[in-house]
Amino acid sequence: MRELVERTIDSEGVPQPAAMRRGRTVTVNLAESPLGWLRSRALIDVRQFEAGSGCGRITNARRSRRA
């Protein structure tokens, strides 16, 4: 699934408010995780991807216990 949106960033890559149209415009897929993006471009290996994915499950489990 793809959920594409346009975002504006400054010269250093910092996101800018939608009202400010200075800088570059980039397309972001909101449905894609940052880890998935890195893995699809071979910037991390399977071990790193799985380790990072496990961190999210641990964090979410801790949150649900607090609620």
PDB file of C-alpha atoms in Angstrom:
ATOM      1  CA  MET A   1       0.000   0.000   0.000  1.00  0.00           C
ATOM      2  CA  ARG A   2       1.258   3.453  -0.841  1.00  0.00           C
ATOM      3  CA  GLU A   3       0.143   6.654   0.831  1.00  0.00           C
ATOM      4  CA  LEU A   4       2.131   9.385  -0.913  1.00  0.00           C
ATOM      5  CA  VAL A   5       2.247  12.983   0.310  1.00  0.00           C
ATOM      6  CA  GLU A   6       4.372  15.979  -0.657  1.00  0.00           C
ATOM      7  CA  ARG A   7       6.534  17.570   2.069  1.00  0.00           C
ATOM      8  CA  THR A   8       8.765  20.629   1.992  1.00  0.00           C
ATOM      9  CA  ILE A   9      12.253  20.480   3.510  1.00  0.00           C
ATOM     10  CA  ASP A  10      14.970  23.108   3.856  1.00  0.00           C
ATOM     11  CA  SER A  11      18.536  22.810   2.557  1.00  0.00           C
ATOM     12  CA  GLU A  12      19.533  20.721   5.594  1.00  0.00           C
ATOM     13  CA  GLY A  13      16.638  18.273   5.241  1.00  0.00           C
ATOM     14  CA  VAL A  14      14.562  19.691   8.092  1.00  0.00           C
ATOM     15  CA  PRO A  15      10.792  19.474   7.435  1.00  0.00           C
ATOM     16  CA  GLN A  16       9.093  22.849   6.963  1.00  0.00           C
ATOM     17  CA  PRO A  17       5.476  23.829   7.721  1.00  0.00           C
ATOM     18  CA  ALA A  18       3.105  23.422   4.782  1.00  0.00           C
ATOM     19  CA  ALA A  19       2.563  27.197   4.647  1.00  0.00           C
ATOM     20  CA  MET A  20       6.284  27.753   3.947  1.00  0.00           C
ATOM     21  CA  ARG A  21       7.003  26.731   0.358  1.00  0.00           C
ATOM     22  CA  ARG A  22      10.720  27.528   0.434  1.00  0.00           C
ATOM     23  CA  GLY A  23      13.199  24.717  -0.135  1.00  0.00           C
ATOM     24  CA  ARG A  24      12.829  21.333  -1.801  1.00  0.00           C
ATOM     25  CA  THR A  25       9.663  19.312  -2.116  1.00  0.00           C
ATOM     26  CA  VAL A  26       9.943  15.568  -1.513  1.00  0.00           C
ATOM     27  CA  THR A  27       7.422  12.754  -1.853  1.00  0.00           C
ATOM     28  CA  VAL A  28       6.992  10.636   1.286  1.00  0.00           C
ATOM     29  CA  ASN A  29       5.231   7.284   1.541  1.00  0.00           C
ATOM     30  CA  LEU A  30       3.515   7.404   4.942  1.00  0.00           C
ATOM     31  CA  ALA A  31       2.674   3.687   4.767  1.00  0.00           C
ATOM     32  CA  GLU A  32       6.355   2.682   4.567  1.00  0.00           C
ATOM     33  CA  SER A  33       8.379   2.349   7.765  1.00  0.00           C
ATOM     34  CA  PRO A  34      11.833   3.920   7.966  1.00  0.00           C
ATOM     35  CA  LEU A  35      13.308   0.438   8.487  1.00  0.00           C
ATOM     36  CA  GLY A  36      11.471  -0.878   5.451  1.00  0.00           C
ATOM     37  CA  TRP A  37      12.864   1.990   3.391  1.00  0.00           C
ATOM     38  CA  LEU A  38      16.426   1.233   4.498  1.00  0.00           C
ATOM     39  CA  ARG A  39      16.025  -2.515   3.899  1.00  0.00           C
ATOM     40  CA  SER A  40      14.524  -2.094   0.414  1.00  0.00           C
ATOM     41  CA  ARG A  41      17.620  -0.133  -0.597  1.00  0.00           C
ATOM     42  CA  ALA A  42      20.060  -2.661   0.969  1.00  0.00           C
ATOM     43  CA  LEU A  43      21.289  -0.058   3.475  1.00  0.00           C
ATOM     44  CA  ILE A  44      20.713  -2.489   6.350  1.00  0.00           C
ATOM     45  CA  ASP A  45      20.828  -6.293   6.348  1.00  0.00           C
ATOM     46  CA  VAL A  46      18.113  -8.766   7.407  1.00  0.00           C
ATOM     47  CA  ARG A  47      19.548  -9.089  10.932  1.00  0.00           C
ATOM     48  CA  GLN A  48      19.434  -5.328  11.488  1.00  0.00           C
ATOM     49  CA  PHE A  49      15.940  -5.089  10.020  1.00  0.00           C
ATOM     50  CA  GLU A  50      14.596  -7.838  12.285  1.00  0.00           C
ATOM     51  CA  ALA A  51      16.328  -6.368  15.332  1.00  0.00           C
ATOM     52  CA  GLY A  52      14.821  -2.950  14.624  1.00  0.00           C
ATOM     53  CA  SER A  53      11.391  -4.421  13.964  1.00  0.00           C
ATOM     54  CA  GLY A  54      11.529  -6.202  17.315  1.00  0.00           C
ATOM     55  CA  CYS A  55      12.235  -2.910  19.089  1.00  0.00           C
ATOM     56  CA  GLY A  56       8.892  -1.539  17.927  1.00  0.00           C
ATOM     57  CA  ARG A  57       7.046  -4.549  19.325  1.00  0.00           C
ATOM     58  CA  ILE A  58       8.778  -4.151  22.686  1.00  0.00           C
ATOM     59  CA  THR A  59       7.968  -0.426  22.845  1.00  0.00           C
ATOM     60  CA  ASN A  60       4.335  -1.023  21.886  1.00  0.00           C
ATOM     61  CA  ALA A  61       4.013  -3.798  24.490  1.00  0.00           C
ATOM     62  CA  ARG A  62       5.313  -1.487  27.204  1.00  0.00           C
ATOM     63  CA  ARG A  63       2.859   1.212  26.159  1.00  0.00           C
ATOM     64  CA  SER A  64      -0.120  -1.144  26.285  1.00  0.00           C
ATOM     65  CA  ARG A  65       0.818  -2.317  29.799  1.00  0.00           C
ATOM     66  CA  ARG A  66       0.835   1.281  31.062  1.00  0.00           C
ATOM     67  CA  ALA A  67      -2.598   2.051  29.688  1.00  0.00           C
TER      68      ALA A  67
END
